[in-house]
Amino acid sequence: MEKSRNTSDDFIEKAIAAANSMHRDELLFSYKGILYPTTICSPETFKALESFEARSDDVILAAYPKSGTNWLSQILTDLIAISQKKTPGSERSMNPEEPEPIPNLEIGDAKKFEPLSKVPSPRFLASHLRPENLPKSIFKNNAKILLVIRNPKDVATSFYHFCNGLALLPSYETWDEFFTDFMTKKMAWGCYLEYLSEWNKYADKENIMTITYEEVKENPALSVKNIAIFFGIPLTEEQLQLVVERSSFQSMKKNSDKTHGSFGNVLFRKGGVSDWKNLFTEDQSEKMDKAFEEHIAGTKLGKKLKYDLYCKA
Ligand code: A3P
């Protein structure tokens, strides 16, 4: 059975109600120099996160907002279900007495870590944080991390629409204003190019697999297969096809009411590559090219993004 409403949906809906009565300037707060949404993150949660005990068999997804977090979450939770001999989609607890803790580490209140510590292995965990702000135990215990990255022009485009569709984030009257903020580190979860260069310092670690949004789009079956191999989850051809089918944009969008509540409408927008061409002016495009060149172009992650193919053509 497909999962019905869960803790995340309820939490987000309450946060949206709170955000609706807040002034635009109150929607973000700064923690250690990075902005986060006030209604879903808090300094107390960040503090409690520092002592969170990761396990070596945790399945961790790292992704900057709008890079495909929900897409890869779907793939990973299905793979975990398969590894536990469950049918993908039926694994969620339907018991209101035992609500599912929100898998995103920095979202929710500080009390979330207690129930999270009781979730049986392998746990699925996600985060939009830079590596230096993740709990140290993740690296100490060698938990495996799937890092998803997406070309920066599509990330900015997707983020712009998201800000205007979701009350939790400050909205923008114009794309130009958004672009200026995106380029000057005024986004929730910080500057994307800095995020990439921080993660690049970890790119050679054995317990980290990096995948791009564009390569999953290009060849979902191969991507799912490689992800399953990385996490040591054996898959039959039939199971592989099931995971690929359930994670297609069409099927996730169709199910989004059940899986993400009203949040689904904002989340599953176009699900494609190069939508940036509908927003970026030539000047903005050049500014991004220059910033990319300065921050990340020559690095391992920079090359993996195939910038010329996805951001210049
Ligand atoms: P667009 O706004 O470009 O459509 P995140 O989950 O990190 O917030 O990322 C959201 C982006 O991923 C949105 O991009 C969304 O449409 C896209 N997305 C979500 N599910 C997808 C899927 N199954 N296939 C492809 N793209 C998907």
Coordinates of C-alpha atoms and ligand atoms in Angstrom, one line a residue:
M1 CA 0.0 0.0 0.0
E2 CA 1.2 3.5 -0.7
K3 CA 2.0 5.5 2.4
S4 CA -0.6 7.9 3.5
R5 CA 0.0 11.1 5.5
N6 CA 3.1 11.1 7.7
T7 CA 5.0 13.3 10.2
S8 CA 6.7 15.3 7.5
D9 CA 3.4 16.3 5.8
D10 CA 1.9 17.4 9.1
F11 CA 5.0 19.2 10.2
I12 CA 5.3 21.0 6.9
E13 CA 1.6 22.0 6.9
K14 CA 2.0 23.5 10.4
A15 CA 5.1 25.3 9.3
I16 CA 3.3 26.7 6.3
A17 CA 0.5 28.0 8.6
A18 CA 3.1 29.7 10.8
A19 CA 5.0 31.1 7.9
N20 CA 1.8 32.7 6.5
S21 CA 1.5 35.0 9.5
M22 CA 5.2 36.0 9.4
H23 CA 6.9 38.9 7.8
R24 CA 9.1 38.2 4.8
D25 CA 12.2 39.2 6.7
E26 CA 11.5 36.7 9.5
L27 CA 11.3 33.7 7.3
L28 CA 15.1 32.9 7.4
F29 CA 17.5 32.9 10.3
S30 CA 21.3 32.7 10.2
Y31 CA 23.1 29.9 11.9
K32 CA 26.9 29.8 11.7
G33 CA 26.8 32.2 8.8
I34 CA 24.2 30.3 6.7
L35 CA 20.5 31.0 6.3
Y36 CA 17.8 28.5 7.1
P37 CA 14.0 28.6 7.1
T38 CA 12.8 29.7 10.6
T39 CA 9.7 27.6 10.5
I40 CA 11.4 24.2 9.9
C41 CA 14.9 24.5 11.3
S42 CA 16.1 25.9 14.7
P43 CA 19.4 26.5 16.5
E44 CA 18.3 23.9 19.1
T45 CA 18.0 21.2 16.4
F46 CA 21.4 22.2 15.0
K47 CA 22.9 21.9 18.4
A48 CA 21.3 18.5 19.1
L49 CA 22.4 17.3 15.6
E50 CA 26.1 17.7 16.6
S51 CA 25.8 14.8 18.9
F52 CA 23.7 12.6 16.6
E53 CA 25.1 9.1 16.4
A54 CA 25.2 7.9 12.8
R55 CA 25.5 4.2 12.1
S56 CA 27.9 2.6 9.6
D57 CA 24.9 1.1 7.8
D58 CA 22.9 4.4 7.5
V59 CA 21.9 5.3 4.0
I60 CA 22.5 9.0 3.7
L61 CA 21.4 11.3 0.9
A62 CA 23.2 14.7 0.6
A63 CA 21.7 17.2 -1.8
Y64 CA 21.4 21.0 -2.0
P65 CA 17.7 22.0 -2.2
K66 CA 16.3 21.6 -5.7
S67 CA 18.9 19.1 -6.9
G68 CA 16.6 16.1 -6.9
T69 CA 16.4 15.3 -3.1
N70 CA 12.9 13.9 -3.3
W71 CA 13.6 11.9 -6.4
L72 CA 16.6 10.2 -4.9
S73 CA 14.8 9.8 -1.6
Q74 CA 12.2 7.8 -3.4
I75 CA 14.9 5.6 -5.1
L76 CA 16.8 5.0 -1.8
T77 CA 13.7 4.2 0.3
D78 CA 12.6 1.7 -2.3
L79 CA 16.0 0.1 -2.3
I80 CA 16.0 -0.1 1.5
A81 CA 12.6 -1.8 1.4
I82 CA 13.9 -4.3 -1.1
S83 CA 17.0 -5.0 1.1
Q84 CA 14.5 -5.7 3.9
K85 CA 12.4 -8.0 1.7
K86 CA 9.5 -5.6 1.8
T87 CA 7.4 -4.4 -1.1
P88 CA 8.4 -0.9 -2.1
G89 CA 5.7 1.5 -1.0
S90 CA 4.4 -0.7 1.8
E91 CA 7.3 -0.1 4.2
R92 CA 6.0 3.0 6.0
S93 CA 4.5 2.7 9.4
M94 CA 0.8 3.4 9.2
N95 CA 0.5 3.5 13.0
P96 CA -0.3 7.1 14.2
E97 CA 1.1 6.0 17.6
E98 CA 4.5 5.6 16.0
P99 CA 4.9 8.5 13.6
E100 CA 7.9 8.3 11.3
P101 CA 10.7 10.7 12.3
I102 CA 11.5 13.2 9.5
P103 CA 14.5 11.8 7.7
N104 CA 16.0 15.2 6.8
L105 CA 18.4 15.7 9.7
E106 CA 18.2 19.4 10.1
I107 CA 14.4 19.7 9.7
G108 CA 12.1 19.3 12.7
D109 CA 12.5 20.0 16.4
A110 CA 15.4 18.9 18.6
K111 CA 13.3 16.0 20.0
K112 CA 13.3 14.2 16.7
F113 CA 16.7 12.5 17.4
E114 CA 15.3 10.3 20.1
P115 CA 12.8 8.5 17.9
L116 CA 15.4 8.5 15.1
S117 CA 17.8 6.6 17.3
K118 CA 15.1 3.8 17.6
V119 CA 14.6 3.4 13.8
P120 CA 15.9 -0.1 12.9
S121 CA 18.8 -0.3 10.4
P122 CA 19.3 0.5 7.7
R123 CA 18.0 4.0 8.3
F124 CA 17.4 6.4 5.5
L125 CA 18.6 9.9 6.3
A126 CA 18.8 13.0 4.2
S127 CA 20.4 16.5 4.5
H128 CA 20.9 19.7 2.6
L129 CA 23.8 20.6 4.8
R130 CA 27.4 21.2 3.8
P131 CA 29.7 18.4 4.9
E132 CA 31.3 20.5 7.7
N133 CA 27.9 21.0 9.3
L134 CA 26.9 17.4 9.3
P135 CA 27.4 15.4 12.5
K136 CA 31.0 14.2 12.8
S137 CA 29.8 10.6 13.6
I138 CA 28.7 10.2 9.9
F139 CA 32.4 10.4 8.8
K140 CA 33.8 8.8 11.9
N141 CA 31.6 5.7 11.4
N142 CA 32.0 5.7 7.6
A143 CA 28.3 5.8 6.8
K144 CA 27.8 5.8 3.1
I145 CA 26.6 9.0 1.5
L146 CA 25.0 9.5 -1.9
L147 CA 25.7 13.0 -3.0
V148 CA 23.4 14.4 -5.7
I149 CA 24.4 17.5 -7.6
R150 CA 22.6 19.3 -10.4
N151 CA 23.7 22.0 -12.9
P152 CA 23.6 25.3 -11.1
K153 CA 21.4 27.1 -13.7
D154 CA 18.6 24.6 -13.3
V155 CA 19.1 24.6 -9.5
A156 CA 18.6 28.4 -9.5
T157 CA 15.6 28.1 -11.8
S158 CA 13.9 25.4 -9.7
F159 CA 14.7 27.3 -6.5
Y160 CA 13.1 30.5 -7.9
H161 CA 9.8 28.7 -8.6
F162 CA 10.0 26.9 -5.3
C163 CA 10.4 30.2 -3.3
N164 CA 7.4 31.6 -5.1
G165 CA 5.3 28.4 -4.5
L166 CA 6.1 27.7 -0.9
A167 CA 5.3 30.1 2.0
L168 CA 8.2 28.8 4.1
L169 CA 10.7 30.7 1.9
P170 CA 10.8 34.4 1.0
S171 CA 9.1 35.0 -2.3
Y172 CA 10.3 37.2 -5.2
E173 CA 8.5 39.7 -7.4
T174 CA 11.0 39.2 -10.2
W175 CA 13.5 36.6 -11.4
D176 CA 16.1 39.3 -11.5
E177 CA 15.8 39.9 -7.7
F178 CA 16.0 36.2 -7.1
F179 CA 19.1 35.8 -9.3
T180 CA 20.9 38.6 -7.4
D181 CA 20.1 36.9 -4.1
F182 CA 21.1 33.5 -5.4
M183 CA 24.5 34.8 -6.6
T184 CA 25.1 36.7 -3.3
K185 CA 24.6 33.9 -0.8
K186 CA 21.2 34.9 0.4
M187 CA 19.5 31.6 -0.2
A188 CA 18.3 29.2 2.5
W189 CA 21.0 26.5 3.0
G190 CA 23.6 29.0 1.7
C191 CA 25.4 29.5 -1.6
Y192 CA 25.2 26.5 -4.0
L193 CA 28.6 27.0 -5.5
E194 CA 30.2 27.1 -2.1
Y195 CA 28.2 24.0 -1.2
L196 CA 29.8 22.3 -4.3
S197 CA 33.3 23.4 -3.4
E198 CA 32.9 22.2 0.2
W199 CA 31.6 18.8 -0.9
N200 CA 34.4 18.6 -3.5
K201 CA 36.9 18.3 -0.6
Y202 CA 35.2 14.9 0.2
A203 CA 34.7 13.8 -3.4
D204 CA 37.5 11.2 -3.3
K205 CA 36.3 9.5 -0.1
E206 CA 35.4 5.8 -0.6
N207 CA 32.1 6.1 1.4
I208 CA 30.8 8.9 -0.9
M209 CA 29.2 8.3 -4.3
T210 CA 28.4 11.4 -6.4
I211 CA 25.7 11.3 -9.0
T212 CA 24.3 14.1 -11.1
Y213 CA 20.6 14.8 -11.6
E214 CA 21.3 14.9 -15.3
E215 CA 22.8 11.4 -15.4
V216 CA 19.9 9.9 -13.5
K217 CA 17.6 11.6 -16.0
E218 CA 19.7 10.3 -18.9
N219 CA 19.8 6.7 -17.8
P220 CA 17.7 5.9 -14.7
A221 CA 18.1 2.2 -14.8
L222 CA 21.9 2.4 -14.9
S223 CA 21.9 5.0 -12.1
V224 CA 19.6 2.9 -9.8
K225 CA 21.8 -0.1 -10.5
N226 CA 25.0 1.7 -9.5
I227 CA 23.4 3.2 -6.4
A228 CA 22.2 -0.3 -5.4
I229 CA 25.8 -1.6 -5.9
F230 CA 27.2 1.2 -3.9
F231 CA 25.0 0.5 -0.9
G232 CA 25.4 -3.3 -1.3
I233 CA 21.8 -4.0 -2.2
P234 CA 21.3 -7.0 -4.6
L235 CA 18.5 -6.4 -7.1
T236 CA 16.7 -8.6 -9.6
E237 CA 16.0 -7.2 -13.0
E238 CA 12.3 -7.0 -12.0
Q239 CA 13.1 -5.1 -8.8
L240 CA 15.3 -2.7 -10.8
Q241 CA 12.5 -2.0 -13.2
L242 CA 10.0 -1.5 -10.3
V243 CA 12.3 1.1 -8.7
V244 CA 12.8 2.9 -12.0
E245 CA 9.1 2.9 -12.7
R246 CA 8.1 4.1 -9.3
S247 CA 10.7 6.9 -9.4
S248 CA 9.8 8.3 -12.8
F249 CA 8.7 11.9 -12.7
Q250 CA 5.2 11.0 -14.0
S251 CA 4.6 8.4 -11.4
M252 CA 6.0 10.5 -8.5
K253 CA 3.9 13.5 -9.7
K254 CA 0.8 11.3 -10.0
N255 CA 1.3 9.9 -6.4
S256 CA 2.4 13.2 -4.9
D257 CA -0.9 13.9 -3.2
K258 CA -0.5 10.7 -1.2
T259 CA 3.2 10.9 -0.7
H260 CA 3.7 14.6 -0.1
G261 CA 0.3 16.1 0.6
S262 CA -0.3 19.7 -0.7
F263 CA 3.5 20.2 -0.8
G264 CA 3.6 17.8 -3.8
N265 CA 2.2 20.4 -6.1
V266 CA 5.1 22.7 -5.6
L267 CA 7.7 20.0 -5.5
F268 CA 7.1 18.1 -8.8
R269 CA 7.2 21.0 -11.2
K270 CA 8.8 20.2 -14.6
G271 CA 11.4 17.5 -13.7
G272 CA 13.6 18.2 -16.8
V273 CA 16.9 19.6 -17.9
S274 CA 17.6 23.2 -19.2
D275 CA 14.5 25.0 -18.0
W276 CA 17.0 27.8 -17.1
K277 CA 16.9 28.9 -20.7
N278 CA 13.4 30.3 -20.0
L279 CA 14.7 32.6 -17.3
F280 CA 18.3 33.5 -17.6
T281 CA 19.3 36.6 -19.6
E282 CA 22.6 36.5 -21.5
D283 CA 24.2 38.7 -18.9
Q284 CA 23.0 36.4 -16.0
S285 CA 24.2 33.4 -17.9
E286 CA 27.6 34.9 -18.2
K287 CA 27.7 35.9 -14.6
M288 CA 27.0 32.3 -13.6
D289 CA 29.6 31.0 -16.1
K290 CA 32.2 33.2 -14.5
A291 CA 31.3 32.3 -10.9
F292 CA 31.3 28.6 -11.8
E293 CA 34.7 29.0 -13.4
E294 CA 36.0 30.7 -10.3
H295 CA 34.5 28.4 -7.7
I296 CA 34.4 24.9 -9.1
A297 CA 35.0 24.3 -12.8
G298 CA 38.4 22.7 -12.5
T299 CA 37.5 20.4 -9.6
K300 CA 36.3 16.8 -9.6
L301 CA 32.7 17.8 -8.9
G302 CA 32.9 20.7 -11.4
K303 CA 33.9 18.3 -14.2
K304 CA 31.2 15.8 -13.2
L305 CA 28.6 18.4 -13.8
K306 CA 29.4 18.7 -17.5
Y307 CA 28.8 22.4 -17.3
D308 CA 29.4 23.1 -21.0
L309 CA 26.9 20.5 -22.0
Y310 CA 24.1 21.5 -19.6
C311 CA 24.8 25.2 -19.0
K312 CA 26.1 26.6 -22.2
A313 CA 24.6 24.8 -25.1
Ligands
A3P1 P1 12.1 21.4 -11.3 O1 11.7 22.5 -10.4 O2 13.2 21.8 -12.3 O3 11.0 20.7 -12.0 P2 14.2 18.7 -4.6 O4 13.5 17.4 -4.4 O5 15.7 18.7 -4.3 O6 13.5 19.8 -4.0 O7 14.3 19.0 -6.2 C1 13.2 19.3 -6.9 C2 13.4 19.2 -8.4 O8 13.5 17.8 -8.7 C3 12.2 19.8 -9.2 O9 12.8 20.3 -10.4 C4 11.4 18.5 -9.4 O10 10.5 18.7 -10.5 C5 12.5 17.5 -9.7 N1 12.1 16.1 -9.6 C6 11.3 15.6 -8.6 N2 11.1 14.3 -8.8 C7 11.6 14.0 -10.0 C8 11.7 12.9 -10.8 N3 11.1 11.7 -10.4 N4 12.4 12.9 -12.0 C9 13.0 14.1 -12.4 N5 12.9 15.2 -11.7 C10 12.3 15.2 -10.5

